[in-house]
Amino acid sequence: MKEFTSLISVIPINLSGTTYNFMADYFTFTPSPSDDNAGMYYNCDKTFVIDMPDHDTVKYFTIPRSCIVKIKSSDQVMFPIGTEDIPAKVCISIHLNKASLVIACKMLHNPLF
């Protein structure tokens, strides 16, 4: 099991050079293998509890956006969730003091290997 840092980077596919960084509460991440008629894939759906982002960021992620999400392990290795061909869908829902970063992604390979 890998230990992750609190930093989550989100890179929108259609905005070149733009990266959104979020600080998350402690989390674990384990992609689950699934089998479908089209073949095997890894379900990487995850909801992260994050610190409240600024208004413009919340407004941008009100609807799901195609992105590549990068999480960093404690040994400073970045693990991408989503690719440019099959991106992750990312949106933010706000609560009273925190927000939820909701990621929906199916990958053809395990992102942790």
N, CA, C and O atoms as a printed pandas DataFrame, in Angstrom:
     atom_number atom_name residue_name chain_id  residue_number  x_coord  y_coord  z_coord
0              1         N          MET        A               1    0.843   -1.177    0.000
1              2        CA          MET        A               1    0.000    0.000    0.000
2              3         C          MET        A               1    0.890    1.242    0.000
3              4         O          MET        A               1    1.835    1.338    0.783
4              5         N          LYS        A               2    0.585    2.168   -0.865
5              6        CA          LYS        A               2    1.360    3.392   -0.971
6              7         C          LYS        A               2    0.785    4.460   -0.046
7              8         O          LYS        A               2   -0.422    4.524    0.190
8              9         N          GLU        A               3    1.679    5.291    0.466
9             10        CA          GLU        A               3    1.260    6.430    1.287
10            11         C          GLU        A               3    1.364    7.675    0.426
11            12         O          GLU        A               3    2.384    7.902   -0.225
12            13         N          PHE        A               4    0.303    8.489    0.420
13            14        CA          PHE        A               4    0.245    9.662   -0.441
14            15         C          PHE        A               4    0.355   10.943    0.366
15            16         O          PHE        A               4   -0.026   10.998    1.535
16            17         N          THR        A               5    0.889   11.985   -0.292
17            18        CA          THR        A               5    0.912   13.311    0.311
18            19         C          THR        A               5   -0.466   13.947    0.114
19            20         O          THR        A               5   -1.340   13.360   -0.524
20            21         N          SER        A               6   -0.651   15.115    0.650
21            22        CA          SER        A               6   -1.945   15.792    0.554
22            23         C          SER        A               6   -2.114   16.597   -0.723
23            24         O          SER        A               6   -3.193   17.137   -0.966
24            25         N          LEU        A               7   -1.082   16.689   -1.541
25            26        CA          LEU        A               7   -1.141   17.516   -2.740
26            27         C          LEU        A               7   -1.751   16.754   -3.907
27            28         O          LEU        A               7   -1.308   15.658   -4.252
28            29         N          ILE        A               8   -2.779   17.352   -4.510
29            30        CA          ILE        A               8   -3.420   16.799   -5.695
30            31         C          ILE        A               8   -3.351   17.864   -6.777
31            32         O          ILE        A               8   -3.796   18.993   -6.572
32            33         N          SER        A               9   -2.793   17.508   -7.925
33            34        CA          SER        A               9   -2.702   18.433   -9.055
34            35         C          SER        A               9   -3.703   18.010  -10.118
35            36         O          SER        A               9   -3.809   16.830  -10.451
36            37         N          VAL        A              10   -4.437   18.985  -10.649
37            38        CA          VAL        A              10   -5.436   18.728  -11.677
38            39         C          VAL        A              10   -5.069   19.569  -12.890
39            40         O          VAL        A              10   -4.947   20.791  -12.796
40            41         N          ILE        A              11   -4.895   18.905  -14.031
41            42        CA          ILE        A              11   -4.496   19.576  -15.261
42            43         C          ILE        A              11   -5.616   19.405  -16.288
43            44         O          ILE        A              11   -5.799   18.309  -16.819
44            45         N          PRO        A              12   -6.364   20.464  -16.575
45            46        CA          PRO        A              12   -7.426   20.365  -17.593
46            47         C          PRO        A              12   -6.832   20.088  -18.970
47            48         O          PRO        A              12   -5.775   20.614  -19.320
48            49         N          ILE        A              13   -7.522   19.257  -19.744
49            50        CA          ILE        A              13   -7.052   18.874  -21.071
50            51         C          ILE        A              13   -7.090   20.063  -22.031
51            52         O          ILE        A              13   -6.168   20.236  -22.828
52            53         N          ASN        A              14   -8.132   20.878  -21.968
53            54        CA          ASN        A              14   -8.307   21.949  -22.948
54            55         C          ASN        A              14   -7.599   23.252  -22.572
55            56         O          ASN        A              14   -7.590   24.177  -23.384
56            57         N          LEU        A              15   -7.007   23.367  -21.384
57            58        CA          LEU        A              15   -6.294   24.578  -20.973
58            59         C          LEU        A              15   -4.810   24.256  -20.852
59            60         O          LEU        A              15   -4.361   23.774  -19.812
60            61         N          SER        A              16   -4.065   24.514  -21.886
61            62        CA          SER        A              16   -2.642   24.173  -21.853
62            63         C          SER        A              16   -1.894   25.066  -20.870
63            64         O          SER        A              16   -2.083   26.282  -20.853
64            65         N          GLY        A              17   -1.053   24.457  -20.064
65            66        CA          GLY        A              17   -0.231   25.202  -19.117
66            67         C          GLY        A              17   -0.915   25.556  -17.816
67            68         O          GLY        A              17   -0.291   26.169  -16.950
68            69         N          THR        A              18   -2.172   25.194  -17.647
69            70        CA          THR        A              18   -2.891   25.512  -16.413
70            71         C          THR        A              18   -2.930   24.292  -15.509
71            72         O          THR        A              18   -3.318   23.202  -15.930
72            73         N          THR        A              19   -2.524   24.489  -14.261
73            74        CA          THR        A              19   -2.577   23.420  -13.264
74            75         C          THR        A              19   -3.252   23.952  -12.016
75            76         O          THR        A              19   -2.909   25.029  -11.529
76            77         N          TYR        A              20   -4.210   23.201  -11.499
77            78        CA          TYR        A              20   -4.872   23.535  -10.238
78            79         C          TYR        A              20   -4.316   22.604   -9.165
79            80         O          TYR        A              20   -4.298   21.386   -9.344
80            81         N          ASN        A              21   -3.865   23.176   -8.054
81            82        CA          ASN        A              21   -3.345   22.378   -6.939
82            83         C          ASN        A              21   -4.307   22.466   -5.767
83            84         O          ASN        A              21   -4.777   23.547   -5.414
84            85         N          PHE        A              22   -4.593   21.319   -5.170
85            86        CA          PHE        A              22   -5.505   21.240   -4.034
86            87         C          PHE        A              22   -4.831   20.500   -2.887
87            88         O          PHE        A              22   -4.044   19.580   -3.109
88            89         N          MET        A              23   -5.141   20.903   -1.669
89            90        CA          MET        A              23   -4.678   20.201   -0.474
90            91         C          MET        A              23   -5.833   19.344    0.046
91            92         O          MET        A              23   -6.909   19.855    0.356
92            93         N          ALA        A              24   -5.600   18.059    0.134
93            94        CA          ALA        A              24   -6.639   17.113    0.531
94            95         C          ALA        A              24   -6.399   16.607    1.942
95            96         O          ALA        A              24   -5.277   16.639    2.448
96            97         N          ASP        A              25   -7.473   16.138    2.570
97            98        CA          ASP        A              25   -7.346   15.417    3.829
98            99         C          ASP        A              25   -6.682   14.070    3.539
99           100         O          ASP        A              25   -6.542   13.676    2.381
100          101         N          TYR        A              26   -6.282   13.376    4.587
101          102        CA          TYR        A              26   -5.647   12.062    4.425
102          103         C          TYR        A              26   -6.560   11.157    3.591
103          104         O          TYR        A              26   -7.774   11.135    3.790
104          105         N          PHE        A              27   -5.965   10.417    2.663
105          106        CA          PHE        A              27   -6.749    9.521    1.822
106          107         C          PHE        A              27   -5.941    8.291    1.456
107          108         O          PHE        A              27   -4.713    8.278    1.539
108          109         N          THR        A              28   -6.655    7.269    1.053
109          110        CA          THR        A              28   -6.056    6.087    0.456
110          111         C          THR        A              28   -6.618    5.969   -0.954
111          112         O          THR        A              28   -7.710    6.460   -1.239
112          113         N          PHE        A              29   -5.881    5.328   -1.817
113          114        CA          PHE        A              29   -6.335    5.178   -3.197
114          115         C          PHE        A              29   -5.950    3.799   -3.690
115          116         O          PHE        A              29   -4.770    3.451   -3.740
116          117         N          THR        A              30   -6.952    3.018   -4.053
117          118        CA          THR        A              30   -6.730    1.675   -4.568
118          119         C          THR        A              30   -7.651    1.460   -5.763
119          120         O          THR        A              30   -8.847    1.233   -5.579
120          121         N          PRO        A              31   -7.120    1.527   -6.984
121          122        CA          PRO        A              31   -7.956    1.265   -8.156
122          123         C          PRO        A              31   -8.447   -0.176   -8.138
123          124         O          PRO        A              31   -7.687   -1.092   -7.825
124          125         N          SER        A              32   -9.700   -0.372   -8.467
125          126        CA          SER        A              32  -10.249   -1.720   -8.442
126          127         C          SER        A              32  -10.420   -2.250   -9.870
127          128         O          SER        A              32  -11.032   -1.592  -10.711
128          129         N          PRO        A              33   -9.879   -3.436  -10.137
129          130        CA          PRO        A              33  -10.030   -4.016  -11.474
130          131         C          PRO        A              33  -11.472   -4.473  -11.698
131          132         O          PRO        A              33  -12.107   -5.024  -10.798
132          133         N          SER        A              34  -11.968   -4.240  -12.892
133          134        CA          SER        A              34  -13.325   -4.641  -13.265
134          135         C          SER        A              34  -13.282   -5.236  -14.662
135          136         O          SER        A              34  -12.402   -4.923  -15.463
136          137         N          ASP        A              35  -14.240   -6.090  -14.932
137          138        CA          ASP        A              35  -14.299   -6.732  -16.237
138          139         C          ASP        A              35  -15.625   -6.373  -16.886
139          140         O          ASP        A              35  -16.670   -6.405  -16.236
140          141         N          ASP        A              36  -15.580   -6.032  -18.167
141          142        CA          ASP        A              36  -16.762   -5.633  -18.907
142          143         C          ASP        A              36  -16.729   -6.336  -20.262
143          144         O          ASP        A              36  -15.766   -7.037  -20.570
144          145         N          ASN        A              37  -17.761   -6.157  -21.066
145          146        CA          ASN        A              37  -17.781   -6.764  -22.396
146          147         C          ASN        A              37  -16.630   -6.265  -23.268
147          148         O          ASN        A              37  -16.147   -6.988  -24.140
148          149         N          ALA        A              38  -16.194   -5.025  -23.030
149          150        CA          ALA        A              38  -15.107   -4.452  -23.817
150          151         C          ALA        A              38  -13.732   -4.882  -23.306
151          152         O          ALA        A              38  -12.726   -4.627  -23.969
152          153         N          GLY        A              39  -13.670   -5.516  -22.165
153          154        CA          GLY        A              39  -12.399   -5.965  -21.609
154          155         C          GLY        A              39  -12.212   -5.488  -20.183
155          156         O          GLY        A              39  -13.132   -4.960  -19.558
156          157         N          MET        A              40  -11.005   -5.685  -19.682
157          158        CA          MET        A              40  -10.702   -5.315  -18.303
158          159         C          MET        A              40  -10.288   -3.846  -18.210
159          160         O          MET        A              40   -9.595   -3.327  -19.085
160          161         N          TYR        A              41  -10.721   -3.193  -17.143
161          162        CA          TYR        A              41  -10.323   -1.816  -16.870
162          163         C          TYR        A              41  -10.188   -1.637  -15.366
163          164         O          TYR        A              41  -10.627   -2.482  -14.587
164          165         N          TYR        A              42   -9.572   -0.523  -14.966
165          166        CA          TYR        A              42   -9.415   -0.192  -13.554
166          167         C          TYR        A              42  -10.308    0.988  -13.220
167          168         O          TYR        A              42  -10.212    2.049  -13.838
168          169         N          ASN        A              43  -11.168    0.798  -12.249
169          170        CA          ASN        A              43  -12.063    1.859  -11.804
170          171         C          ASN        A              43  -11.300    2.754  -10.836
171          172         O          ASN        A              43  -10.928    2.322   -9.745
172          173         N          CYS        A              44  -11.069    3.995  -11.234
173          174        CA          CYS        A              44  -10.301    4.946  -10.433
174          175         C          CYS        A              44  -11.183    6.054   -9.876
175          176         O          CYS        A              44  -10.686    7.140   -9.576
176          177         N          ASP        A              45  -12.487    5.803   -9.732
177          178        CA          ASP        A              45  -13.390    6.812   -9.173
178          179         C          ASP        A              45  -13.020    7.077   -7.716
179          180         O          ASP        A              45  -12.774    6.148   -6.947
180          181         N          LYS        A              46  -12.985    8.348   -7.350
181          182        CA          LYS        A              46  -12.583    8.713   -5.982
182          183         C          LYS        A              46  -13.131   10.096   -5.665
183          184         O          LYS        A              46  -13.209   10.955   -6.543
184          185         N          THR        A              47  -13.508   10.308   -4.420
185          186        CA          THR        A              47  -13.908   11.622   -3.922
186          187         C          THR        A              47  -12.921   12.018   -2.837
187          188         O          THR        A              47  -12.761   11.314   -1.840
188          189         N          PHE        A              48  -12.260   13.156   -3.041
189          190        CA          PHE        A              48  -11.293   13.687   -2.089
190          191         C          PHE        A              48  -11.915   14.864   -1.344
191          192         O          PHE        A              48  -12.583   15.699   -1.954
192          193         N          VAL        A              49  -11.703   14.938   -0.044
193          194        CA          VAL        A              49  -12.103   16.115    0.735
194          195         C          VAL        A              49  -10.934   17.083    0.690
195          196         O          VAL        A              49   -9.825   16.759    1.114
196          197         N          ILE        A              50  -11.198   18.287    0.167
197          198        CA          ILE        A              50  -10.131   19.271   -0.029
198          199         C          ILE        A              50  -10.450   20.559    0.712
199          200         O          ILE        A              50  -11.591   20.796    1.108
200          201         N          ASP        A              51   -9.421   21.393    0.896
201          202        CA          ASP        A              51   -9.633   22.725    1.438
202          203         C          ASP        A              51  -10.450   23.531    0.431
203          204         O          ASP        A              51  -10.418   23.258   -0.769
204          205         N          MET        A              52  -11.179   24.521    0.929
205          206        CA          MET        A              52  -12.053   25.311    0.075
206          207         C          MET        A              52  -11.232   26.093   -0.969
207          208         O          MET        A              52  -10.410   26.933   -0.601
208          209         N          PRO        A              53  -11.450   25.821   -2.262
209          210        CA          PRO        A              53  -10.737   26.577   -3.295
210          211         C          PRO        A              53  -11.369   27.952   -3.498
211          212         O          PRO        A              53  -12.435   28.251   -2.958
212          213         N          ASP        A              54  -10.684   28.782   -4.292
213          214        CA          ASP        A              54  -11.223   30.117   -4.545
214          215         C          ASP        A              54  -12.465   30.038   -5.445
215          216         O          ASP        A              54  -12.751   29.004   -6.048
216          217         N          HIS        A              55  -13.182   31.147   -5.514
217          218        CA          HIS        A              55  -14.475   31.202   -6.214
218          219         C          HIS        A              55  -14.345   30.844   -7.698
219          220         O          HIS        A              55  -15.181   30.112   -8.227
220          221         N          ASP        A              56  -13.311   31.347   -8.371
221          222        CA          ASP        A              56  -13.145   31.077   -9.802
222          223         C          ASP        A              56  -12.894   29.599  -10.076
223          224         O          ASP        A              56  -13.386   29.061  -11.068
224          225         N          THR        A              57  -12.143   28.947   -9.217
225          226        CA          THR        A              57  -11.876   27.520   -9.375
226          227         C          THR        A              57  -13.157   26.713   -9.179
227          228         O          THR        A              57  -13.441   25.795   -9.948
228          229         N          VAL        A              58  -13.929   27.057   -8.150
229          230        CA          VAL        A              58  -15.201   26.359   -7.907
230          231         C          VAL        A              58  -16.134   26.557   -9.097
231          232         O          VAL        A              58  -16.799   25.618   -9.534
232          233         N          LYS        A              59  -16.180   27.764   -9.612
233          234        CA          LYS        A              59  -17.044   28.061  -10.759
234          235         C          LYS        A              59  -16.628   27.251  -11.986
235          236         O          LYS        A              59  -17.486   26.741  -12.706
236          237         N          TYR        A              60  -15.317   27.126  -12.233
237          238        CA          TYR        A              60  -14.830   26.364  -13.383
238          239         C          TYR        A              60  -15.178   24.885  -13.267
239          240         O          TYR        A              60  -15.561   24.262  -14.258
240          241         N          PHE        A              61  -15.051   24.314  -12.069
241          242        CA          PHE        A              61  -15.285   22.884  -11.872
242          243         C          PHE        A              61  -16.713   22.570  -11.407
243          244         O          PHE        A              61  -16.958   21.496  -10.858
244          245         N          THR        A              62  -17.652   23.494  -11.623
245          246        CA          THR        A              62  -19.052   23.222  -11.287
246          247         C          THR        A              62  -19.602   22.091  -12.145
247          248         O          THR        A              62  -20.396   21.276  -11.677
248          249         N          ILE        A              63  -19.179   22.047  -13.393
249          250        CA          ILE        A              63  -19.554   20.942  -14.276
250          251         C          ILE        A              63  -18.328   20.049  -14.468
251          252         O          ILE        A              63  -17.202   20.534  -14.358
252          253         N          PRO        A              64  -18.514   18.772  -14.749
253          254        CA          PRO        A              64  -17.358   17.882  -14.928
254          255         C          PRO        A              64  -16.470   18.326  -16.093
255          256         O          PRO        A              64  -16.954   18.609  -17.189
256          257         N          ARG        A              65  -15.174   18.378  -15.835
257          258        CA          ARG        A              65  -14.180   18.775  -16.830
258          259         C          ARG        A              65  -13.247   17.608  -17.110
259          260         O          ARG        A              65  -12.954   16.813  -16.216
260          261         N          SER        A              66  -12.782   17.504  -18.342
261          262        CA          SER        A              66  -11.818   16.467  -18.723
262          263         C          SER        A              66  -10.430   16.897  -18.264
263          264         O          SER        A              66   -9.927   17.944  -18.671
264          265         N          CYS        A              67   -9.819   16.078  -17.413
265          266        CA          CYS        A              67   -8.539   16.444  -16.805
266          267         C          CYS        A              67   -7.649   15.225  -16.619
267          268         O          CYS        A              67   -8.081   14.079  -16.744
268          269         N          ILE        A              68   -6.389   15.518  -16.316
269          270        CA          ILE        A              68   -5.457   14.517  -15.809
270          271         C          ILE        A              68   -5.187   14.901  -14.365
271          272         O          ILE        A              68   -4.780   16.028  -14.087
272          273         N          VAL        A              69   -5.411   13.975  -13.450
273          274        CA          VAL        A              69   -5.210   14.219  -12.026
274          275         C          VAL        A              69   -3.921   13.533  -11.620
275          276         O          VAL        A              69   -3.693   12.372  -11.960
276          277         N          LYS        A              70   -3.078   14.251  -10.893
277          278        CA          LYS        A              70   -1.820   13.661  -10.433
278          279         C          LYS        A              70   -1.784   13.689   -8.910
279          280         O          LYS        A              70   -1.979   14.729   -8.282
280          281         N          ILE        A              71   -1.529   12.512   -8.335
281          282        CA          ILE        A              71   -1.353   12.409   -6.888
282          283         C          ILE        A              71    0.090   12.009   -6.635
283          284         O          ILE        A              71    0.688   11.264   -7.412
284          285         N          LYS        A              72    0.642   12.510   -5.541
285          286        CA          LYS        A              72    2.057   12.295   -5.238
286          287         C          LYS        A              72    2.193   11.387   -4.029
287          288         O          LYS        A              72    1.526   11.581   -3.013
288          289         N          SER        A              73    3.069   10.389   -4.150
289          290        CA          SER        A              73    3.330    9.502   -3.021
290          291         C          SER        A              73    4.352   10.144   -2.099
291          292         O          SER        A              73    4.962   11.157   -2.444
292          293         N          SER        A              74    4.537    9.558   -0.933
293          294        CA          SER        A              74    5.475   10.109    0.049
294          295         C          SER        A              74    6.918   10.042   -0.420
295          296         O          SER        A              74    7.763   10.774    0.094
296          297         N          ASP        A              75    7.223    9.169   -1.398
297          298        CA          ASP        A              75    8.579    9.123   -1.956
298          299         C          ASP        A              75    8.706   10.007   -3.203
299          300         O          ASP        A              75    9.617    9.818   -4.009
300          301         N          GLN        A              76    7.783   10.979   -3.362
301          302        CA          GLN        A              76    7.808   12.016   -4.392
302          303         C          GLN        A              76    7.590   11.496   -5.818
303          304         O          GLN        A              76    8.042   12.131   -6.771
304          305         N          VAL        A              77    6.921   10.376   -5.983
305          306        CA          VAL        A              77    6.582    9.849   -7.304
306          307         C          VAL        A              77    5.151   10.286   -7.632
307          308         O          VAL        A              77    4.240   10.110   -6.824
308          309         N          MET        A              78    4.964   10.859   -8.830
309          310        CA          MET        A              78    3.640   11.294   -9.266
310          311         C          MET        A              78    2.932   10.156   -9.997
311          312         O          MET        A              78    3.529    9.480  -10.835
312          313         N          PHE        A              79    1.656    9.950   -9.672
313          314        CA          PHE        A              79    0.836    8.929  -10.314
314          315         C          PHE        A              79   -0.319    9.617  -11.026
315          316         O          PHE        A              79   -1.170   10.224  -10.375
316          317         N          PRO        A              80   -0.363    9.532  -12.370
317          318        CA          PRO        A              80   -1.454   10.184  -13.104
318          319         C          PRO        A              80   -2.711    9.323  -13.138
319          320         O          PRO        A              80   -2.647    8.110  -13.335
320          321         N          ILE        A              81   -3.835    9.965  -12.946
321          322        CA          ILE        A              81   -5.144    9.334  -13.092
322          323         C          ILE        A              81   -5.773    9.963  -14.323
323          324         O          ILE        A              81   -6.065   11.159  -14.332
324          325         N          GLY        A              82   -5.979    9.179  -15.344
325          326        CA          GLY        A              82   -6.479    9.677  -16.618
326          327         C          GLY        A              82   -5.328    9.949  -17.572
327          328         O          GLY        A              82   -4.187   10.147  -17.156
328          329         N          THR        A              83   -5.647    9.954  -18.847
329          330        CA          THR        A              83   -4.671   10.248  -19.888
330          331         C          THR        A              83   -5.301   11.255  -20.846
331          332         O          THR        A              83   -6.471   11.610  -20.699
332          333         N          GLU        A              84   -4.530   11.709  -21.821
333          334        CA          GLU        A              84   -5.104   12.634  -22.804
334          335         C          GLU        A              84   -6.120   11.916  -23.689
335          336         O          GLU        A              84   -7.079   12.531  -24.157
336          337         N          ASP        A              85   -5.917   10.624  -23.920
337          338        CA          ASP        A              85   -6.868    9.856  -24.729
338          339         C          ASP        A              85   -8.135    9.510  -23.950
339          340         O          ASP        A              85   -9.242    9.595  -24.482
340          341         N          ILE        A              86   -7.967    9.121  -22.693
341          342        CA          ILE        A              86   -9.103    8.772  -21.823
342          343         C          ILE        A              86   -8.960    9.587  -20.534
343          344         O          ILE        A              86   -8.431    9.085  -19.542
344          345         N          PRO        A              87   -9.430   10.845  -20.543
345          346        CA          PRO        A              87   -9.234   11.701  -19.367
346          347         C          PRO        A              87  -10.196   11.371  -18.238
347          348         O          PRO        A              87  -11.220   10.715  -18.433
348          349         N          ALA        A              88   -9.840   11.841  -17.060
349          350        CA          ALA        A              88  -10.721   11.739  -15.902
350          351         C          ALA        A              88  -11.713   12.894  -15.957
351          352         O          ALA        A              88  -11.385   13.974  -16.448
352          353         N          LYS        A              89  -12.907   12.672  -15.463
353          354        CA          LYS        A              89  -13.904   13.742  -15.333
354          355         C          LYS        A              89  -13.840   14.252  -13.898
355          356         O          LYS        A              89  -13.975   13.478  -12.951
356          357         N          VAL        A              90  -13.632   15.556  -13.743
357          358        CA          VAL        A              90  -13.404   16.149  -12.429
358          359         C          VAL        A              90  -14.410   17.272  -12.200
359          360         O          VAL        A              90  -14.629   18.109  -13.075
360          361         N          CYS        A              91  -15.021   17.282  -11.016
361          362        CA          CYS        A              91  -15.877   18.401  -10.620
362          363         C          CYS        A              91  -15.711   18.632   -9.115
363          364         O          CYS        A              91  -15.200   17.777   -8.393
364          365         N          ILE        A              92  -16.148   19.788   -8.670
365          366        CA          ILE        A              92  -16.050   20.165   -7.254
366          367         C          ILE        A              92  -17.441   20.464   -6.729
367          368         O          ILE        A              92  -18.212   21.192   -7.355
368          369         N          SER        A              93  -17.755   19.897   -5.578
369          370        CA          SER        A              93  -18.977   20.275   -4.875
370          371         C          SER        A              93  -18.563   20.884   -3.540
371          372         O          SER        A              93  -17.725   20.331   -2.828
372          373         N          ILE        A              94  -19.150   22.013   -3.215
373          374        CA          ILE        A              94  -18.744   22.727   -2.004
374          375         C          ILE        A              94  -19.681   22.394   -0.855
375          376         O          ILE        A              94  -20.858   22.089   -1.047
376          377         N          HIS        A              95  -19.128   22.462    0.332
377          378        CA          HIS        A              95  -19.866   22.252    1.564
378          379         C          HIS        A              95  -19.611   23.455    2.463
379          380         O          HIS        A              95  -19.132   24.479    1.976
380          381         N          LEU        A              96  -19.902   23.372    3.720
381          382        CA          LEU        A              96  -19.795   24.528    4.603
382          383         C          LEU        A              96  -18.348   25.015    4.743
383          384         O          LEU        A              96  -18.074   26.184    4.472
384          385         N          ASN        A              97  -17.426   24.155    5.156
385          386        CA          ASN        A              97  -16.031   24.558    5.368
386          387         C          ASN        A              97  -15.048   23.872    4.431
387          388         O          ASN        A              97  -13.913   24.326    4.285
388          389         N          LYS        A              98  -15.460   22.810    3.809
389          390        CA          LYS        A              98  -14.591   22.032    2.923
390          391         C          LYS        A              98  -15.297   21.850    1.589
391          392         O          LYS        A              98  -16.446   22.255    1.415
392          393         N          ALA        A              99  -14.597   21.241    0.664
393          394        CA          ALA        A              99  -15.166   20.928   -0.646
394          395         C          ALA        A              99  -14.813   19.486   -0.989
395          396         O          ALA        A              99  -13.909   18.895   -0.400
396          397         N          SER        A             100  -15.535   18.939   -1.942
397          398        CA          SER        A             100  -15.258   17.584   -2.424
398          399         C          SER        A             100  -14.796   17.653   -3.864
399          400         O          SER        A             100  -15.465   18.237   -4.716
400          401         N          LEU        A             101  -13.652   17.054   -4.129
401          402        CA          LEU        A             101  -13.121   16.928   -5.477
402          403         C          LEU        A             101  -13.526   15.535   -5.956
403          404         O          LEU        A             101  -12.995   14.530   -5.483
404          405         N          VAL        A             102  -14.462   15.485   -6.889
405          406        CA          VAL        A             102  -15.025   14.220   -7.350
406          407         C          VAL        A             102  -14.371   13.847   -8.673
407          408         O          VAL        A             102  -14.413   14.613   -9.636
408          409         N          ILE        A             103  -13.766   12.659   -8.710
409          410        CA          ILE        A             103  -13.064   12.181   -9.897
410          411         C          ILE        A             103  -13.741   10.903  -10.378
411          412         O          ILE        A             103  -13.957    9.971   -9.603
412          413         N          ALA        A             104  -14.071   10.871  -11.656
413          414        CA          ALA        A             104  -14.622    9.673  -12.281
414          415         C          ALA        A             104  -13.698    9.292  -13.434
415          416         O          ALA        A             104  -13.521   10.063  -14.377
416          417         N          CYS        A             105  -13.113    8.099  -13.352
417          418        CA          CYS        A             105  -12.147    7.698  -14.376
418          419         C          CYS        A             105  -12.065    6.179  -14.461
419          420         O          CYS        A             105  -12.026    5.484  -13.446
420          421         N          LYS        A             106  -12.041    5.692  -15.670
421          422        CA          LYS        A             106  -11.784    4.281  -15.948
422          423         C          LYS        A             106  -10.485    4.235  -16.736
423          424         O          LYS        A             106  -10.352    4.915  -17.754
424          425         N          MET        A             107   -9.518    3.432  -16.272
425          426        CA          MET        A             107   -8.219    3.352  -16.941
426          427         C          MET        A             107   -7.958    1.936  -17.436
427          428         O          MET        A             107   -8.452    0.964  -16.866
428          429         N          LEU        A             108   -7.179    1.837  -18.500
429          430        CA          LEU        A             108   -6.866    0.538  -19.087
430          431         C          LEU        A             108   -5.758   -0.187  -18.334
431          432         O          LEU        A             108   -5.598   -1.399  -18.476
432          433         N          HIS        A             109   -4.987    0.557  -17.530
433          434        CA          HIS        A             109   -3.927   -0.048  -16.727
434          435         C          HIS        A             109   -3.973    0.542  -15.316
435          436         O          HIS        A             109   -4.555    1.605  -15.100
436          437         N          ASN        A             110   -3.372   -0.137  -14.384
437          438        CA          ASN        A             110   -3.344    0.350  -13.001
438          439         C          ASN        A             110   -2.417    1.560  -12.918
439          440         O          ASN        A             110   -1.237    1.439  -13.246
440          441         N          PRO        A             111   -2.910    2.717  -12.492
441          442        CA          PRO        A             111   -2.056    3.919  -12.457
442          443         C          PRO        A             111   -0.959    3.871  -11.398
443          444         O          PRO        A             111   -0.043    4.693  -11.431
444          445         N          LEU        A             112   -1.031    2.939  -10.471
445          446        CA          LEU        A             112   -0.037    2.861   -9.406
446          447         C          LEU        A             112    1.150    1.986   -9.771
447          448         O          LEU        A             112    2.071    1.837   -8.968
448          449         N          PHE        A             113    1.150    1.402  -10.968
449          450        CA          PHE        A             113    2.263    0.543  -11.408
450          451         C          PHE        A             113    2.836    1.019  -12.705
451          452         O          PHE        A             113    3.777    0.418  -13.222
